[in-house]
Amino acid sequence: RMRRWQVECRPEIDTFTPGLLALYESLKPSEEHKSKQNQLVDSLTKSVSKEWPDAQLHLYGSCANSFGTSHSDVDVCLEMETGTESTAEALLKLADVLRSDNFDNVEAITSARVPIVRMSDPASGFSCDICINNLFAVANTKLLKDYAQIDQRLLQLAFLVKHWAKLRGVNETYRGTLSSYAYVLMCINFLQLREPKILPCLQAMEQTFTMNVDGTECAYFDEVHHLQDFGADNKESIAELLWAFFHYWAFDHDYRRDVISVRMGNTISKQEKNWTTRVGNDRHLMCIEDPFETGHDLGRVVDRQTLRILREEFERAAGVLQYNDDPCVTLFEPYD
Ligand code: GTP
Ligand code: MG
């Protein structure tokens, strides 16, 4: 076990950067993958417009926020007037339309926090989640995409962390671990807290983009081409950052007291959010504030047992990067 006071990484950590960057490159989606994705969107647009001619299709999640790999699903949000129909009714109708247009495995999941239709596309083999009028997802997709354009180390770090989480079995919200979206927010917040900073806090800057979603103003500075040199004073390599990320979540994060907040570019206290006790199913043991839906804790699914599993995995990862002879392989060994 490493100890809290041991905060320096091994001196030769940088020798692992080329291997990690090669892995990162191999995870990026291919051009072929992207064009298949576009074909799916086209055929979906055709299906939907028959029933709802005014509906607008938005991509959200990793196929649009630039954090997607070749294994990511396609997330689509339909923006449309549902009239007197409830969202659930509209989704059931949508499911019928998609079935008659020969999409596979069409299933309406109306009981979820965000109700969706899930289906797969026989042409591409992709699975696809479709929600209706969930414009928070569209707004946070743009926010993540804009952060990704400021410093390339964010994409590199987040791809490696997502890849690690999938292989280690800690990217499964239905089993009490974290979503991909939560991991990306953890990476952004981590880079906002480096010294010198690698990422700014876009929501604390002049508001050049605003979008009103159900009465909540989603606003931030989106002219990120002005921020290309923001992280230039920080010379940390990706190997160093990956180690420091795991080290932070293994040893330094104050799970009892703190909430990580991309919105504030900092950690804030559970006290000020009233997240000190369990409320319904929200346990608030590991707290990750959604940048726009600030009452939403992305860590709400984590319970005592999965928190222990997560912390052991963070510790293992930090230890592998610190001591292992072949960390680029050992770090990503599938957990069985
Ligand atoms: P992969 O599909 O694993 O590559 O990542 P992803 O970025 O698409 O993440 P995921 O499928 O977990 O989530 C899709 C999108 O749903 C996110 O990018 C957010 O825009 C949105 N979202 C909003 N709230 C939540 C939430 O509580 N959980 C999840 N998972 N997604 C949310
Ligand atoms: Mg997705």
mmCIF file of C-alpha atoms and ligand atoms in Angstrom:
data_model
loop_
_atom_site.group_PDB
_atom_site.id
_atom_site.type_symbol
_atom_site.label_atom_id
_atom_site.label_comp_id
_atom_site.label_asym_id
_atom_site.label_seq_id
_atom_site.Cartn_x
_atom_site.Cartn_y
_atom_site.Cartn_z
ATOM 1 C CA ARG A 1 0.000 0.000 0.000
ATOM 2 C CA MET A 2 1.274 3.445 -0.822
ATOM 3 C CA ARG A 3 1.050 6.063 1.816
ATOM 4 C CA ARG A 4 -0.596 9.424 1.827
ATOM 5 C CA TRP A 5 2.660 11.334 2.195
ATOM 6 C CA GLN A 6 4.177 9.711 -0.842
ATOM 7 C CA VAL A 7 3.145 12.242 -3.443
ATOM 8 C CA GLU A 8 6.037 12.083 -5.900
ATOM 9 C CA CYS A 9 5.816 9.823 -8.908
ATOM 10 C CA ARG A 10 8.743 7.698 -10.067
ATOM 11 C CA PRO A 11 11.412 9.734 -11.860
ATOM 12 C CA GLU A 12 11.242 7.638 -15.051
ATOM 13 C CA ILE A 13 7.462 8.018 -15.384
ATOM 14 C CA ASP A 14 7.855 9.893 -18.689
ATOM 15 C CA THR A 15 9.282 6.839 -20.392
ATOM 16 C CA PHE A 16 5.718 5.497 -20.418
ATOM 17 C CA THR A 17 4.245 8.475 -22.242
ATOM 18 C CA PRO A 18 4.903 7.178 -25.801
ATOM 19 C CA GLY A 19 3.203 3.859 -25.023
ATOM 20 C CA LEU A 20 0.199 5.578 -23.505
ATOM 21 C CA LEU A 21 -0.102 7.977 -26.435
ATOM 22 C CA ALA A 22 0.065 5.072 -28.896
ATOM 23 C CA LEU A 23 -2.769 3.415 -27.014
ATOM 24 C CA TYR A 24 -4.737 6.662 -27.074
ATOM 25 C CA GLU A 25 -4.302 6.910 -30.863
ATOM 26 C CA SER A 26 -5.543 3.355 -31.286
ATOM 27 C CA LEU A 27 -8.717 4.138 -29.330
ATOM 28 C CA LYS A 28 -9.754 7.115 -31.449
ATOM 29 C CA PRO A 29 -12.643 6.285 -33.789
ATOM 30 C CA SER A 30 -11.756 5.711 -37.433
ATOM 31 C CA GLU A 31 -13.101 7.727 -40.370
ATOM 32 C CA GLU A 32 -15.063 4.650 -41.388
ATOM 33 C CA HIS A 33 -16.678 4.558 -37.969
ATOM 34 C CA LYS A 34 -17.686 8.199 -38.234
ATOM 35 C CA SER A 35 -19.198 7.790 -41.680
ATOM 36 C CA LYS A 36 -21.229 4.780 -40.499
ATOM 37 C CA GLN A 37 -22.446 6.929 -37.657
ATOM 38 C CA ASN A 38 -23.578 9.617 -40.088
ATOM 39 C CA GLN A 39 -25.440 7.036 -42.162
ATOM 40 C CA LEU A 40 -27.283 5.892 -39.076
ATOM 41 C CA VAL A 41 -28.264 9.463 -38.286
ATOM 42 C CA ASP A 42 -29.530 9.917 -41.852
ATOM 43 C CA SER A 43 -31.728 6.834 -41.808
ATOM 44 C CA LEU A 44 -33.021 7.763 -38.377
ATOM 45 C CA THR A 45 -33.867 11.267 -39.564
ATOM 46 C CA LYS A 46 -35.918 9.782 -42.405
ATOM 47 C CA SER A 47 -37.859 7.518 -40.046
ATOM 48 C CA VAL A 48 -38.589 10.210 -37.513
ATOM 49 C CA SER A 49 -39.627 12.904 -39.972
ATOM 50 C CA LYS A 50 -42.452 10.749 -41.330
ATOM 51 C CA GLU A 51 -44.243 10.931 -37.994
ATOM 52 C CA TRP A 52 -42.821 14.235 -36.706
ATOM 53 C CA PRO A 53 -41.839 16.454 -39.668
ATOM 54 C CA ASP A 54 -40.635 19.290 -37.416
ATOM 55 C CA ALA A 55 -38.463 17.201 -35.118
ATOM 56 C CA GLN A 56 -34.811 18.157 -34.874
ATOM 57 C CA LEU A 57 -32.166 15.530 -34.293
ATOM 58 C CA HIS A 58 -29.215 16.272 -32.002
ATOM 59 C CA LEU A 59 -26.344 13.948 -31.311
ATOM 60 C CA TYR A 60 -25.202 13.932 -27.718
ATOM 61 C CA GLY A 61 -22.887 11.886 -25.545
ATOM 62 C CA SER A 62 -19.600 10.555 -26.775
ATOM 63 C CA CYS A 63 -20.475 10.494 -30.483
ATOM 64 C CA ALA A 64 -20.682 14.297 -30.327
ATOM 65 C CA ASN A 65 -18.574 15.406 -27.353
ATOM 66 C CA SER A 66 -15.314 14.111 -28.927
ATOM 67 C CA PHE A 67 -14.733 11.604 -26.102
ATOM 68 C CA GLY A 68 -16.066 8.676 -28.144
ATOM 69 C CA THR A 69 -14.110 5.561 -29.051
ATOM 70 C CA SER A 70 -14.832 3.011 -31.773
ATOM 71 C CA HIS A 71 -16.846 1.101 -29.170
ATOM 72 C CA SER A 72 -19.096 3.948 -28.117
ATOM 73 C CA ASP A 73 -22.806 3.818 -28.786
ATOM 74 C CA VAL A 74 -24.706 6.571 -30.607
ATOM 75 C CA ASP A 75 -26.830 8.856 -28.437
ATOM 76 C CA VAL A 76 -29.554 10.884 -30.136
ATOM 77 C CA CYS A 77 -31.898 13.487 -28.718
ATOM 78 C CA LEU A 78 -35.074 14.448 -30.568
ATOM 79 C CA GLU A 79 -36.220 18.000 -30.039
ATOM 80 C CA MET A 80 -39.917 18.226 -30.843
ATOM 81 C CA GLU A 81 -43.349 19.383 -29.804
ATOM 82 C CA THR A 82 -45.131 16.492 -28.155
ATOM 83 C CA GLY A 83 -48.404 18.379 -27.801
ATOM 84 C CA THR A 84 -50.729 16.656 -25.380
ATOM 85 C CA GLU A 85 -48.726 13.476 -25.584
ATOM 86 C CA SER A 86 -46.426 12.599 -22.676
ATOM 87 C CA THR A 87 -42.767 11.843 -23.368
ATOM 88 C CA ALA A 88 -43.442 8.193 -22.562
ATOM 89 C CA GLU A 89 -46.258 8.040 -25.094
ATOM 90 C CA ALA A 90 -44.127 9.689 -27.733
ATOM 91 C CA LEU A 91 -41.341 7.184 -27.053
ATOM 92 C CA LEU A 92 -43.709 4.243 -27.424
ATOM 93 C CA LYS A 93 -44.920 5.633 -30.747
ATOM 94 C CA LEU A 94 -41.304 6.198 -31.799
ATOM 95 C CA ALA A 95 -40.515 2.575 -30.958
ATOM 96 C CA ASP A 96 -43.329 1.426 -33.284
ATOM 97 C CA VAL A 97 -42.092 3.633 -36.099
ATOM 98 C CA LEU A 98 -38.542 2.298 -35.752
ATOM 99 C CA ARG A 99 -39.713 -1.318 -35.667
ATOM 100 C CA SER A 100 -41.674 -0.861 -38.867
ATOM 101 C CA ASP A 101 -38.557 0.665 -40.459
ATOM 102 C CA ASN A 102 -36.634 -2.502 -39.641
ATOM 103 C CA PHE A 103 -34.367 -1.332 -36.869
ATOM 104 C CA ASP A 104 -33.407 -4.215 -34.556
ATOM 105 C CA ASN A 105 -34.007 -4.866 -30.862
ATOM 106 C CA VAL A 106 -36.192 -1.804 -30.430
ATOM 107 C CA GLU A 107 -37.118 -1.312 -26.787
ATOM 108 C CA ALA A 108 -38.741 1.655 -25.023
ATOM 109 C CA ILE A 109 -37.290 2.179 -21.541
ATOM 110 C CA THR A 110 -39.737 4.633 -20.021
ATOM 111 C CA SER A 111 -38.930 4.132 -16.331
ATOM 112 C CA ALA A 112 -35.359 5.498 -16.442
ATOM 113 C CA ARG A 113 -34.409 8.943 -15.071
ATOM 114 C CA VAL A 114 -34.039 9.910 -18.712
ATOM 115 C CA PRO A 115 -36.549 7.742 -20.628
ATOM 116 C CA ILE A 116 -35.209 6.414 -23.944
ATOM 117 C CA VAL A 117 -35.790 4.107 -26.853
ATOM 118 C CA ARG A 118 -32.874 1.729 -27.309
ATOM 119 C CA MET A 119 -32.308 -0.057 -30.582
ATOM 120 C CA SER A 120 -29.615 -1.318 -32.883
ATOM 121 C CA ASP A 121 -28.937 -0.447 -36.474
ATOM 122 C CA PRO A 122 -28.606 -3.520 -38.698
ATOM 123 C CA ALA A 123 -26.528 -1.622 -41.286
ATOM 124 C CA SER A 124 -23.753 -0.528 -38.909
ATOM 125 C CA GLY A 125 -24.295 -2.809 -35.926
ATOM 126 C CA PHE A 126 -24.272 0.234 -33.635
ATOM 127 C CA SER A 127 -26.554 0.466 -30.692
ATOM 128 C CA CYS A 128 -28.385 3.707 -30.290
ATOM 129 C CA ASP A 129 -30.197 5.435 -27.422
ATOM 130 C CA ILE A 130 -32.850 7.988 -28.340
ATOM 131 C CA CYS A 131 -34.334 10.438 -25.864
ATOM 132 C CA ILE A 132 -36.831 13.229 -26.367
ATOM 133 C CA ASN A 133 -36.305 16.866 -25.398
ATOM 134 C CA ASN A 134 -33.448 16.191 -22.989
ATOM 135 C CA LEU A 135 -31.639 19.388 -23.886
ATOM 136 C CA PHE A 136 -29.420 19.296 -20.790
ATOM 137 C CA ALA A 137 -27.614 16.433 -22.475
ATOM 138 C CA VAL A 138 -27.208 18.540 -25.617
ATOM 139 C CA ALA A 139 -25.808 21.439 -23.549
ATOM 140 C CA ASN A 140 -23.351 19.329 -21.552
ATOM 141 C CA THR A 141 -22.219 17.609 -24.739
ATOM 142 C CA LYS A 142 -21.206 20.994 -26.153
ATOM 143 C CA LEU A 143 -19.486 21.946 -22.881
ATOM 144 C CA LEU A 144 -17.367 18.776 -22.919
ATOM 145 C CA LYS A 145 -16.531 19.246 -26.566
ATOM 146 C CA ASP A 146 -15.411 22.810 -25.930
ATOM 147 C CA TYR A 147 -13.215 21.769 -22.988
ATOM 148 C CA ALA A 148 -11.624 19.130 -25.205
ATOM 149 C CA GLN A 149 -10.430 21.804 -27.621
ATOM 150 C CA ILE A 150 -8.422 23.739 -25.043
ATOM 151 C CA ASP A 151 -5.658 21.256 -24.232
ATOM 152 C CA GLN A 152 -5.115 17.918 -25.934
ATOM 153 C CA ARG A 153 -4.131 16.320 -22.636
ATOM 154 C CA LEU A 154 -7.801 16.274 -21.621
ATOM 155 C CA LEU A 155 -8.797 13.949 -24.474
ATOM 156 C CA GLN A 156 -5.723 11.796 -23.928
ATOM 157 C CA LEU A 157 -6.334 11.474 -20.205
ATOM 158 C CA ALA A 158 -10.080 10.860 -20.562
ATOM 159 C CA PHE A 159 -9.675 8.205 -23.265
ATOM 160 C CA LEU A 160 -7.167 6.331 -21.126
ATOM 161 C CA VAL A 161 -9.321 6.619 -18.007
ATOM 162 C CA LYS A 162 -12.476 5.482 -19.855
ATOM 163 C CA HIS A 163 -10.576 2.573 -21.400
ATOM 164 C CA TRP A 164 -9.186 1.591 -17.995
ATOM 165 C CA ALA A 165 -12.643 1.855 -16.387
ATOM 166 C CA LYS A 166 -14.260 -0.361 -19.027
ATOM 167 C CA LEU A 167 -11.591 -3.047 -18.747
ATOM 168 C CA ARG A 168 -11.528 -2.979 -14.945
ATOM 169 C CA GLY A 169 -15.319 -3.256 -14.729
ATOM 170 C CA VAL A 170 -15.877 0.094 -13.019
ATOM 171 C CA ASN A 171 -17.901 1.790 -15.803
ATOM 172 C CA GLU A 172 -21.245 0.158 -15.004
ATOM 173 C CA THR A 173 -23.827 2.458 -13.404
ATOM 174 C CA TYR A 174 -26.355 -0.354 -13.067
ATOM 175 C CA ARG A 175 -23.856 -2.076 -10.763
ATOM 176 C CA GLY A 176 -23.015 1.001 -8.717
ATOM 177 C CA THR A 177 -19.905 2.291 -10.479
ATOM 178 C CA LEU A 178 -19.531 5.397 -12.633
ATOM 179 C CA SER A 179 -20.724 6.462 -16.097
ATOM 180 C CA SER A 180 -18.353 7.577 -18.820
ATOM 181 C CA TYR A 181 -19.767 11.048 -18.417
ATOM 182 C CA ALA A 182 -18.796 11.036 -14.735
ATOM 183 C CA TYR A 183 -15.221 9.998 -15.578
ATOM 184 C CA VAL A 184 -14.883 12.814 -18.108
ATOM 185 C CA LEU A 185 -16.092 15.341 -15.509
ATOM 186 C CA MET A 186 -13.522 13.935 -13.065
ATOM 187 C CA CYS A 187 -10.783 14.457 -15.671
ATOM 188 C CA ILE A 188 -11.866 18.033 -16.431
ATOM 189 C CA ASN A 189 -12.011 18.972 -12.752
ATOM 190 C CA PHE A 190 -8.623 17.336 -12.145
ATOM 191 C CA LEU A 191 -7.007 19.419 -14.909
ATOM 192 C CA GLN A 192 -8.699 22.576 -13.577
ATOM 193 C CA LEU A 193 -6.930 21.914 -10.266
ATOM 194 C CA ARG A 194 -3.385 21.322 -11.533
ATOM 195 C CA GLU A 195 -0.718 23.865 -10.672
ATOM 196 C CA PRO A 196 -0.256 25.583 -13.110
ATOM 197 C CA LYS A 197 -3.772 24.991 -14.375
ATOM 198 C CA ILE A 198 -4.237 22.963 -17.547
ATOM 199 C CA LEU A 199 -7.926 23.890 -17.989
ATOM 200 C CA PRO A 200 -9.849 27.032 -17.046
ATOM 201 C CA CYS A 201 -13.352 27.119 -15.580
ATOM 202 C CA LEU A 202 -15.475 28.093 -18.587
ATOM 203 C CA GLN A 203 -18.615 28.648 -16.503
ATOM 204 C CA ALA A 204 -16.812 31.252 -14.387
ATOM 205 C CA MET A 205 -15.844 33.319 -17.450
ATOM 206 C CA GLU A 206 -17.700 35.774 -19.648
ATOM 207 C CA GLN A 207 -20.855 34.128 -21.009
ATOM 208 C CA THR A 208 -20.572 33.912 -24.767
ATOM 209 C CA PHE A 209 -22.960 30.973 -25.072
ATOM 210 C CA THR A 210 -26.285 30.559 -23.349
ATOM 211 C CA MET A 211 -29.042 28.044 -23.731
ATOM 212 C CA ASN A 212 -32.148 27.979 -21.593
ATOM 213 C CA VAL A 213 -33.220 24.478 -20.666
ATOM 214 C CA ASP A 214 -36.470 24.123 -18.720
ATOM 215 C CA GLY A 215 -35.829 27.443 -16.987
ATOM 216 C CA THR A 216 -32.169 26.767 -16.179
ATOM 217 C CA GLU A 217 -29.635 29.012 -17.872
ATOM 218 C CA CYS A 218 -26.766 26.932 -19.259
ATOM 219 C CA ALA A 219 -24.127 29.578 -19.886
ATOM 220 C CA TYR A 220 -20.365 29.690 -20.289
ATOM 221 C CA PHE A 221 -17.468 31.030 -22.339
ATOM 222 C CA ASP A 222 -17.363 29.030 -25.562
ATOM 223 C CA GLU A 223 -14.831 30.972 -27.647
ATOM 224 C CA VAL A 224 -12.257 28.354 -26.817
ATOM 225 C CA HIS A 225 -10.060 29.143 -29.815
ATOM 226 C CA HIS A 226 -8.888 32.082 -27.666
ATOM 227 C CA LEU A 227 -7.664 29.639 -25.032
ATOM 228 C CA GLN A 228 -5.294 27.517 -27.108
ATOM 229 C CA ASP A 229 -2.278 28.352 -24.930
ATOM 230 C CA PHE A 230 -4.091 28.206 -21.629
ATOM 231 C CA GLY A 231 -2.275 25.142 -20.305
ATOM 232 C CA ALA A 232 1.097 25.917 -21.884
ATOM 233 C CA ASP A 233 2.857 26.758 -18.601
ATOM 234 C CA ASN A 234 2.133 23.308 -17.311
ATOM 235 C CA LYS A 235 4.561 20.806 -18.845
ATOM 236 C CA GLU A 236 3.253 17.648 -17.225
ATOM 237 C CA SER A 237 3.255 14.604 -19.463
ATOM 238 C CA ILE A 238 0.319 12.282 -19.922
ATOM 239 C CA ALA A 239 1.996 9.522 -17.906
ATOM 240 C CA GLU A 240 2.511 11.881 -14.997
ATOM 241 C CA LEU A 241 -1.048 13.170 -15.198
ATOM 242 C CA LEU A 242 -2.553 9.707 -15.389
ATOM 243 C CA TRP A 243 -0.621 8.673 -12.280
ATOM 244 C CA ALA A 244 -1.599 11.902 -10.480
ATOM 245 C CA PHE A 245 -5.261 11.406 -11.416
ATOM 246 C CA PHE A 246 -5.374 7.947 -9.881
ATOM 247 C CA HIS A 247 -3.312 9.091 -6.918
ATOM 248 C CA TYR A 248 -5.742 11.926 -6.258
ATOM 249 C CA TRP A 249 -8.774 9.622 -6.297
ATOM 250 C CA ALA A 250 -6.987 6.953 -4.264
ATOM 251 C CA PHE A 251 -5.443 9.112 -1.545
ATOM 252 C CA ASP A 252 -6.103 12.817 -1.749
ATOM 253 C CA HIS A 253 -9.787 13.302 -2.452
ATOM 254 C CA ASP A 254 -11.777 14.013 0.691
ATOM 255 C CA TYR A 255 -14.726 11.673 0.163
ATOM 256 C CA ARG A 256 -16.342 12.678 3.446
ATOM 257 C CA ARG A 257 -16.397 16.389 2.824
ATOM 258 C CA ASP A 258 -16.006 17.281 -0.824
ATOM 259 C CA VAL A 259 -17.946 17.476 -4.062
ATOM 260 C CA ILE A 260 -16.059 17.957 -7.310
ATOM 261 C CA SER A 261 -17.489 20.785 -9.376
ATOM 262 C CA VAL A 262 -16.536 21.542 -12.970
ATOM 263 C CA ARG A 263 -18.940 24.488 -12.701
ATOM 264 C CA MET A 264 -16.774 26.089 -9.993
ATOM 265 C CA GLY A 265 -13.443 24.725 -11.281
ATOM 266 C CA ASN A 266 -12.834 23.478 -7.789
ATOM 267 C CA THR A 267 -14.114 21.245 -5.039
ATOM 268 C CA ILE A 268 -16.975 22.494 -2.906
ATOM 269 C CA SER A 269 -18.312 21.112 0.344
ATOM 270 C CA LYS A 270 -21.148 18.604 0.642
ATOM 271 C CA GLN A 271 -22.469 20.844 3.393
ATOM 272 C CA GLU A 272 -23.215 23.746 1.080
ATOM 273 C CA LYS A 273 -25.088 21.448 -1.312
ATOM 274 C CA ASN A 274 -26.970 19.640 1.432
ATOM 275 C CA TRP A 275 -25.497 16.396 0.217
ATOM 276 C CA THR A 276 -24.449 15.221 3.664
ATOM 277 C CA THR A 277 -26.982 12.456 4.083
ATOM 278 C CA ARG A 278 -28.661 9.913 1.913
ATOM 279 C CA VAL A 279 -31.759 11.264 0.174
ATOM 280 C CA GLY A 280 -33.868 8.497 -1.346
ATOM 281 C CA ASN A 281 -31.527 6.496 -3.539
ATOM 282 C CA ASP A 282 -28.904 9.248 -3.697
ATOM 283 C CA ARG A 283 -26.236 8.208 -1.243
ATOM 284 C CA HIS A 284 -23.772 11.031 -1.912
ATOM 285 C CA LEU A 285 -20.746 8.965 -0.900
ATOM 286 C CA MET A 286 -18.733 10.058 -3.925
ATOM 287 C CA CYS A 287 -19.969 13.407 -5.158
ATOM 288 C CA ILE A 288 -19.671 14.686 -8.723
ATOM 289 C CA GLU A 289 -21.834 17.704 -9.492
ATOM 290 C CA ASP A 290 -23.412 17.939 -12.924
ATOM 291 C CA PRO A 291 -22.247 21.257 -14.457
ATOM 292 C CA PHE A 292 -25.774 22.420 -15.413
ATOM 293 C CA GLU A 293 -28.196 20.229 -13.465
ATOM 294 C CA THR A 294 -26.468 21.190 -10.251
ATOM 295 C CA GLY A 295 -28.833 19.181 -8.056
ATOM 296 C CA HIS A 296 -27.739 16.049 -9.890
ATOM 297 C CA ASP A 297 -24.918 13.992 -8.361
ATOM 298 C CA LEU A 298 -23.298 11.708 -10.938
ATOM 299 C CA GLY A 299 -21.911 9.642 -8.077
ATOM 300 C CA ARG A 300 -25.333 8.945 -6.591
ATOM 301 C CA VAL A 301 -25.218 5.324 -7.730
ATOM 302 C CA VAL A 302 -22.116 4.583 -5.644
ATOM 303 C CA ASP A 303 -22.780 2.691 -2.409
ATOM 304 C CA ARG A 304 -20.399 1.667 0.391
ATOM 305 C CA GLN A 305 -19.336 -1.499 -1.329
ATOM 306 C CA THR A 306 -18.795 -0.029 -4.784
ATOM 307 C CA LEU A 307 -16.985 2.947 -3.258
ATOM 308 C CA ARG A 308 -14.551 0.485 -1.728
ATOM 309 C CA ILE A 309 -14.153 -1.251 -5.094
ATOM 310 C CA LEU A 310 -13.579 2.066 -6.855
ATOM 311 C CA ARG A 311 -10.987 3.220 -4.327
ATOM 312 C CA GLU A 312 -9.163 -0.099 -4.550
ATOM 313 C CA GLU A 313 -9.072 0.238 -8.321
ATOM 314 C CA PHE A 314 -7.744 3.816 -8.100
ATOM 315 C CA GLU A 315 -5.097 2.591 -5.672
ATOM 316 C CA ARG A 316 -4.173 -0.333 -7.873
ATOM 317 C CA ALA A 317 -3.848 1.954 -10.906
ATOM 318 C CA ALA A 318 -1.650 4.461 -9.059
ATOM 319 C CA GLY A 319 0.475 1.604 -7.747
ATOM 320 C CA VAL A 320 0.881 0.019 -11.182
ATOM 321 C CA LEU A 321 2.023 3.320 -12.690
ATOM 322 C CA GLN A 322 4.381 3.823 -9.738
ATOM 323 C CA TYR A 323 6.029 0.406 -9.484
ATOM 324 C CA ASN A 324 5.170 -1.920 -12.360
ATOM 325 C CA ASP A 325 7.725 -2.799 -15.050
ATOM 326 C CA ASP A 326 5.171 -2.762 -17.835
ATOM 327 C CA PRO A 327 2.432 -0.408 -16.623
ATOM 328 C CA CYS A 328 0.875 0.208 -20.040
ATOM 329 C CA VAL A 329 -0.110 -3.457 -20.136
ATOM 330 C CA THR A 330 -0.754 -4.186 -16.455
ATOM 331 C CA LEU A 331 -2.899 -1.099 -15.911
ATOM 332 C CA PHE A 332 -5.405 -2.271 -18.522
ATOM 333 C CA GLU A 333 -5.499 -5.954 -17.647
ATOM 334 C CA PRO A 334 -9.162 -6.976 -17.649
ATOM 335 C CA TYR A 335 -10.603 -7.626 -14.243
ATOM 336 C CA ASP A 336 -12.296 -11.005 -14.014
HETATM 337 P P1 GTP B 1 -19.602 6.104 -23.950
HETATM 338 O O1 GTP B 1 -20.904 5.809 -24.623
HETATM 339 O O2 GTP B 1 -19.255 5.149 -22.845
HETATM 340 O O3 GTP B 1 -18.458 6.276 -24.894
HETATM 341 O O4 GTP B 1 -19.713 7.558 -23.249
HETATM 342 P P2 GTP B 1 -20.800 8.721 -23.273
HETATM 343 O O5 GTP B 1 -20.038 10.006 -23.149
HETATM 344 O O6 GTP B 1 -21.751 8.613 -24.411
HETATM 345 O O7 GTP B 1 -21.481 8.571 -21.913
HETATM 346 P P3 GTP B 1 -22.825 7.931 -21.482
HETATM 347 O O8 GTP B 1 -23.330 6.972 -22.509
HETATM 348 O O9 GTP B 1 -22.553 7.478 -20.075
HETATM 349 O O10 GTP B 1 -23.802 9.189 -21.373
HETATM 350 C C1 GTP B 1 -24.337 9.829 -22.493
HETATM 351 C C2 GTP B 1 -24.666 11.278 -22.189
HETATM 352 O O11 GTP B 1 -25.811 11.394 -21.346
HETATM 353 C C3 GTP B 1 -23.603 12.053 -21.465
HETATM 354 O O12 GTP B 1 -22.589 12.472 -22.301
HETATM 355 C C4 GTP B 1 -24.405 13.215 -20.925
HETATM 356 O O13 GTP B 1 -24.560 14.185 -21.939
HETATM 357 C C5 GTP B 1 -25.763 12.626 -20.646
HETATM 358 N N1 GTP B 1 -26.042 12.469 -19.198
HETATM 359 C C6 GTP B 1 -26.644 13.376 -18.390
HETATM 360 N N2 GTP B 1 -26.811 12.930 -17.158
HETATM 361 C C7 GTP B 1 -26.311 11.717 -17.135
HETATM 362 C C8 GTP B 1 -26.200 10.740 -16.104
HETATM 363 O O14 GTP B 1 -26.596 10.898 -14.951
HETATM 364 N N3 GTP B 1 -25.606 9.597 -16.450
HETATM 365 C C9 GTP B 1 -25.160 9.366 -17.703
HETATM 366 N N4 GTP B 1 -24.549 8.202 -17.963
HETATM 367 N N5 GTP B 1 -25.273 10.262 -18.695
HETATM 368 C C10 GTP B 1 -25.829 11.427 -18.422
HETATM 369 MG MG MG B 2 -22.826 6.931 -25.024
#
